[in-house]
Amino acid sequence: MAKLNRAQIGAKARAVLEQNPKGIRWMELLRSVEKDEPETPHNSVHGGVHHFLKSADDVVKVAKGTYVLAAFAGAIDVTGDLETLSTVTSATSLPAHIEHQYYGAFAEWLTEELEEANHAEAVGGNILKGKWGTPDVIGVLRPKSSDLIKFETQIVSAEIKTDANAPVVAFGQAVAYRLFSHKSYMVMPNTVSKPDMERLEALATLYGIGLVTFSLNPENPDFWLRVRALPSQPDMFYVNEMARRVLDHSSKLFNSLF
């Protein structure tokens, strides 16, 4: 099967939108275009879909990260229909999962669907060193040239856990990241027990931490926003300390983010 060019990717994206009159989220659109196209690199599909959505004059963004053809836009109830576009799938009886399998997918979801950042990088490990830990994903939100009102660069951090029994650890790390982040997210599998999930939602709301759940399936994590992070002003001493550690680890990573 031949590699798709940009025009073919756009045509396939349009066909997917035609099949989804109630709208479709970015990640689902991307997966639908990639389906049955193993010869086309992910980055090529990503760029082609992104170009199509930005250049097509009959595609409407009806919510953050959610798109629909203009012909269908008037029939959508944003408060109702769009909530059904992403479903929480069961992950029982799945094998153990390695957290870094989800870093890249979440970074992409953070920028393309949640739109909390213009650019995000999978980090993880302990590259920043120190007992306060390293975010699994770091994103930055910068003003666009088209923005009439400019704002300072914002840093978004995320802690991803595949262990459903580690909600306290995830919460503690997400809180710690607020030292140098304007927004902080904890990302937990949807296998977390109902009592623990209710506590996480309450804590997230109380402390302004974002909460995202996902399916333990690297091919289709199906990230779902439960609580949106509230912006806060980080301590600039710790912002610069974090930036210095990123630079010391990798100038390439530093330049891609800052």
GROMACS .gro file of C-alpha atoms in nm:
model
  258
    1MET     CA    1   0.000   0.000   0.000
    2ALA     CA    2   0.148   0.336  -0.108
    3LYS     CA    3   0.231   0.620   0.128
    4LEU     CA    4  -0.039   0.889   0.143
    5ASN     CA    5   0.049   1.243   0.035
    6ARG     CA    6  -0.087   1.554   0.204
    7ALA     CA    7  -0.382   1.587  -0.033
    8GLN     CA    8  -0.481   1.225   0.020
    9ILE     CA    9  -0.455   1.263   0.397
   10GLY     CA   10  -0.680   1.568   0.378
   11ALA     CA   11  -0.930   1.382   0.164
   12LYS     CA   12  -0.940   1.093   0.408
   13ALA     CA   13  -0.984   1.334   0.700
   14ARG     CA   14  -1.277   1.496   0.521
   15ALA     CA   15  -1.435   1.154   0.463
   16VAL     CA   16  -1.405   1.079   0.836
   17LEU     CA   17  -1.573   1.411   0.921
   18GLU     CA   18  -1.854   1.331   0.679
   19GLN     CA   19  -1.912   1.009   0.870
   20ASN     CA   20  -1.926   1.194   1.203
   21PRO     CA   21  -2.196   1.465   1.178
   22LYS     CA   22  -2.191   1.514   1.556
   23GLY     CA   23  -1.822   1.602   1.550
   24ILE     CA   24  -1.505   1.413   1.626
   25ARG     CA   25  -1.213   1.474   1.858
   26TRP     CA   26  -0.861   1.527   1.726
   27MET     CA   27  -0.711   1.197   1.843
   28GLU     CA   28  -1.001   0.994   1.708
   29LEU     CA   29  -0.977   1.175   1.375
   30LEU     CA   30  -0.604   1.105   1.361
   31ARG     CA   31  -0.653   0.736   1.440
   32SER     CA   32  -0.927   0.707   1.178
   33VAL     CA   33  -0.706   0.858   0.908
   34GLU     CA   34  -0.413   0.635   1.007
   35LYS     CA   35  -0.626   0.321   1.001
   36ASP     CA   36  -0.519   0.076   0.732
   37GLU     CA   37  -0.233   0.306   0.624
   38PRO     CA   38   0.078   0.139   0.770
   39GLU     CA   39   0.306   0.282   0.499
   40THR     CA   40   0.233   0.642   0.598
   41PRO     CA   41   0.443   0.765   0.896
   42HIS     CA   42   0.256   0.897   1.197
   43ASN     CA   43   0.424   1.237   1.167
   44SER     CA   44   0.310   1.267   0.804
   45VAL     CA   45  -0.050   1.190   0.901
   46HIS     CA   46  -0.027   1.430   1.195
   47GLY     CA   47   0.102   1.711   0.973
   48GLY     CA   48  -0.146   1.638   0.695
   49VAL     CA   49  -0.448   1.636   0.925
   50HIS     CA   50  -0.326   1.950   1.100
   51HIS     CA   51  -0.285   2.128   0.763
   52PHE     CA   52  -0.629   2.015   0.648
   53LEU     CA   53  -0.803   2.142   0.962
   54LYS     CA   54  -0.627   2.478   0.941
   55SER     CA   55  -0.677   2.533   0.569
   56ALA     CA   56  -1.026   2.390   0.501
   57ASP     CA   57  -1.283   2.670   0.504
   58ASP     CA   58  -1.574   2.436   0.576
   59VAL     CA   59  -1.438   2.276   0.894
   60VAL     CA   60  -1.552   2.422   1.225
   61LYS     CA   61  -1.396   2.379   1.568
   62VAL     CA   62  -1.701   2.346   1.795
   63ALA     CA   63  -1.503   2.289   2.114
   64LYS     CA   64  -1.139   2.254   2.214
   65GLY     CA   65  -0.991   1.977   2.004
   66THR     CA   66  -1.328   1.887   1.845
   67TYR     CA   67  -1.410   1.939   1.478
   68VAL     CA   68  -1.713   1.909   1.249
   69LEU     CA   69  -1.801   2.002   0.894
   70ALA     CA   70  -1.975   2.340   0.875
   71ALA     CA   71  -2.280   2.177   0.720
   72PHE     CA   72  -2.337   1.981   1.042
   73ALA     CA   73  -2.233   2.244   1.298
   74GLY     CA   74  -2.575   2.395   1.350
   75ALA     CA   75  -2.724   2.065   1.465
   76ILE     CA   76  -2.475   2.007   1.747
   77ASP     CA   77  -2.558   2.056   2.113
   78VAL     CA   78  -2.213   2.135   2.251
   79THR     CA   79  -2.316   2.067   2.610
   80GLY     CA   80  -2.473   1.734   2.527
   81ASP     CA   81  -2.364   1.560   2.208
   82LEU     CA   82  -1.993   1.624   2.244
   83GLU     CA   83  -1.979   1.461   2.585
   84THR     CA   84  -2.059   1.131   2.420
   85LEU     CA   85  -1.772   1.143   2.171
   86SER     CA   86  -1.524   0.985   2.412
   87THR     CA   87  -1.611   0.680   2.615
   88VAL     CA   88  -1.434   0.516   2.905
   89THR     CA   89  -1.344   0.164   2.811
   90SER     CA   90  -1.282  -0.124   3.047
   91ALA     CA   91  -0.923  -0.231   3.093
   92THR     CA   92  -0.975  -0.538   3.306
   93SER     CA   93  -0.754  -0.838   3.239
   94LEU     CA   94  -0.499  -0.626   3.052
   95PRO     CA   95  -0.127  -0.695   3.093
   96ALA     CA   96   0.102  -0.469   3.293
   97HIS     CA   97   0.181  -0.142   3.114
   98ILE     CA   98   0.489   0.074   3.113
   99GLU     CA   99   0.417   0.440   3.177
  100HIS     CA  100   0.646   0.578   2.907
  101GLN     CA  101   0.427   0.409   2.645
  102TYR     CA  102   0.172   0.685   2.708
  103TYR     CA  103   0.397   0.993   2.732
  104GLY     CA  104   0.405   1.077   2.363
  105ALA     CA  105   0.033   1.018   2.315
  106PHE     CA  106  -0.052   1.242   2.609
  107ALA     CA  107   0.183   1.517   2.486
  108GLU     CA  108   0.001   1.508   2.152
  109TRP     CA  109  -0.341   1.505   2.320
  110LEU     CA  110  -0.242   1.797   2.543
  111THR     CA  111  -0.158   2.014   2.242
  112GLU     CA  112  -0.399   1.899   1.975
  113GLU     CA  113  -0.718   1.812   2.163
  114LEU     CA  114  -0.703   1.974   2.506
  115GLU     CA  115  -0.513   2.271   2.359
  116GLU     CA  116  -0.349   2.355   2.689
  117ALA     CA  117  -0.011   2.393   2.518
  118ASN     CA  118   0.134   2.488   2.180
  119HIS     CA  119   0.416   2.237   2.223
  120ALA     CA  120   0.474   1.950   2.462
  121GLU     CA  121   0.755   1.700   2.515
  122ALA     CA  122   0.765   1.359   2.678
  123VAL     CA  123   1.022   1.383   2.957
  124GLY     CA  124   0.978   1.136   3.243
  125GLY     CA  125   1.246   0.941   3.423
  126ASN     CA  126   1.452   1.148   3.662
  127ILE     CA  127   1.628   1.383   3.424
  128LEU     CA  128   1.559   1.686   3.645
  129LYS     CA  129   1.694   1.491   3.940
  130GLY     CA  130   1.620   1.592   4.297
  131LYS     CA  131   1.357   1.452   4.531
  132TRP     CA  132   1.078   1.664   4.384
  133GLY     CA  133   1.070   1.450   4.072
  134THR     CA  134   1.041   1.507   3.699
  135PRO     CA  135   0.709   1.554   3.513
  136ASP     CA  136   0.635   1.285   3.259
  137VAL     CA  137   0.523   1.551   3.012
  138ILE     CA  138   0.607   1.921   3.002
  139GLY     CA  139   0.420   2.158   2.774
  140VAL     CA  140   0.435   2.531   2.706
  141LEU     CA  141   0.163   2.767   2.593
  142ARG     CA  142   0.282   3.079   2.412
  143PRO     CA  143   0.076   3.359   2.259
  144LYS     CA  144   0.018   3.330   1.885
  145SER     CA  145   0.102   3.611   1.647
  146SER     CA  146  -0.271   3.640   1.574
  147ASP     CA  147  -0.363   3.688   1.942
  148LEU     CA  148  -0.475   4.047   2.005
  149ILE     CA  149  -0.399   4.022   2.377
  150LYS     CA  150  -0.057   3.871   2.449
  151PHE     CA  151   0.029   3.679   2.765
  152GLU     CA  152   0.339   3.533   2.926
  153THR     CA  153   0.454   3.182   2.841
  154GLN     CA  154   0.278   2.924   3.056
  155ILE     CA  155   0.421   2.589   3.165
  156VAL     CA  156   0.201   2.279   3.190
  157SER     CA  157   0.323   1.965   3.367
  158ALA     CA  158   0.171   1.618   3.389
  159GLU     CA  159   0.227   1.307   3.599
  160ILE     CA  160   0.111   0.983   3.436
  161LYS     CA  161   0.048   0.665   3.634
  162THR     CA  162  -0.048   0.324   3.501
  163ASP     CA  163  -0.084   0.186   3.853
  164ALA     CA  164  -0.445   0.231   3.963
  165ASN     CA  165  -0.331   0.190   4.324
  166ALA     CA  166  -0.107   0.498   4.320
  167PRO     CA  167  -0.350   0.792   4.329
  168VAL     CA  168  -0.188   0.951   4.635
  169VAL     CA  169   0.156   0.942   4.473
  170ALA     CA  170   0.019   1.097   4.153
  171PHE     CA  171  -0.158   1.371   4.346
  172GLY     CA  172   0.150   1.451   4.554
  173GLN     CA  173   0.370   1.483   4.247
  174ALA     CA  174   0.115   1.692   4.058
  175VAL     CA  175   0.097   1.932   4.355
  176ALA     CA  176   0.477   1.952   4.370
  177TYR     CA  177   0.493   2.048   4.002
  178ARG     CA  178   0.291   2.360   4.077
  179LEU     CA  179   0.614   2.507   4.215
  180PHE     CA  180   0.728   2.564   3.856
  181SER     CA  181   0.411   2.513   3.649
  182HIS     CA  182   0.116   2.735   3.571
  183LYS     CA  183  -0.098   2.422   3.533
  184SER     CA  184  -0.046   2.069   3.658
  185TYR     CA  185  -0.224   1.744   3.565
  186MET     CA  186  -0.243   1.397   3.712
  187VAL     CA  187  -0.324   1.133   3.452
  188MET     CA  188  -0.468   0.809   3.589
  189PRO     CA  189  -0.598   0.485   3.434
  190ASN     CA  190  -0.975   0.447   3.428
  191THR     CA  191  -0.933   0.130   3.638
  192VAL     CA  192  -0.896   0.343   3.953
  193SER     CA  193  -1.164   0.238   4.200
  194LYS     CA  194  -1.474   0.454   4.226
  195PRO     CA  195  -1.401   0.570   4.585
  196ASP     CA  196  -1.043   0.666   4.491
  197MET     CA  197  -1.161   0.844   4.177
  198GLU     CA  198  -1.416   1.044   4.376
  199ARG     CA  199  -1.142   1.150   4.618
  200LEU     CA  200  -0.911   1.243   4.332
  201GLU     CA  201  -1.182   1.456   4.171
  202ALA     CA  202  -1.248   1.631   4.504
  203LEU     CA  203  -0.877   1.696   4.562
  204ALA     CA  204  -0.825   1.811   4.205
  205THR     CA  205  -1.110   2.060   4.237
  206LEU     CA  206  -0.991   2.178   4.578
  207TYR     CA  207  -0.627   2.232   4.477
  208GLY     CA  208  -0.674   2.334   4.114
  209ILE     CA  209  -0.501   2.024   3.979
  210GLY     CA  210  -0.619   1.880   3.649
  211LEU     CA  211  -0.741   1.520   3.635
  212VAL     CA  212  -0.738   1.307   3.320
  213THR     CA  213  -0.824   0.939   3.289
  214PHE     CA  214  -0.722   0.697   3.014
  215SER     CA  215  -0.754   0.339   2.898
  216LEU     CA  216  -0.461   0.104   2.950
  217ASN     CA  217  -0.421   0.053   2.578
  218PRO     CA  218  -0.112   0.215   2.419
  219GLU     CA  219  -0.274   0.200   2.075
  220ASN     CA  220  -0.583   0.387   2.193
  221PRO     CA  221  -0.539   0.553   2.536
  222ASP     CA  222  -0.863   0.749   2.493
  223PHE     CA  223  -0.763   1.032   2.729
  224TRP     CA  224  -1.064   1.193   2.894
  225LEU     CA  225  -1.070   1.522   3.086
  226ARG     CA  226  -1.246   1.494   3.421
  227VAL     CA  227  -1.121   1.814   3.591
  228ARG     CA  228  -0.952   2.098   3.404
  229ALA     CA  229  -0.646   2.244   3.578
  230LEU     CA  230  -0.678   2.597   3.710
  231PRO     CA  231  -0.397   2.839   3.627
  232SER     CA  232  -0.176   2.960   3.911
  233GLN     CA  233   0.139   3.168   3.932
  234PRO     CA  234   0.446   2.948   3.996
  235ASP     CA  235   0.749   3.059   4.195
  236MET     CA  236   0.993   3.200   3.939
  237PHE     CA  237   1.289   3.076   4.140
  238TYR     CA  238   1.172   2.718   4.087
  239VAL     CA  239   1.074   2.790   3.726
  240ASN     CA  240   1.431   2.891   3.650
  241GLU     CA  241   1.570   2.604   3.853
  242MET     CA  242   1.361   2.359   3.648
  243ALA     CA  243   1.462   2.530   3.322
  244ARG     CA  244   1.830   2.509   3.420
  245ARG     CA  245   1.798   2.137   3.489
  246VAL     CA  246   1.631   2.081   3.154
  247LEU     CA  247   1.911   2.275   2.982
  248ASP     CA  248   2.180   2.082   3.171
  249HIS     CA  249   2.020   1.757   3.060
  250SER     CA  250   1.961   1.848   2.695
  251SER     CA  251   1.996   2.178   2.510
  252LYS     CA  252   1.777   2.031   2.233
  253LEU     CA  253   1.494   1.963   2.480
  254PHE     CA  254   1.535   2.307   2.634
  255ASN     CA  255   1.523   2.484   2.297
  256SER     CA  256   1.216   2.287   2.184
  257LEU     CA  257   1.028   2.394   2.495
  258PHE     CA  258   1.159   2.741   2.575
   0.00000   0.00000   0.00000
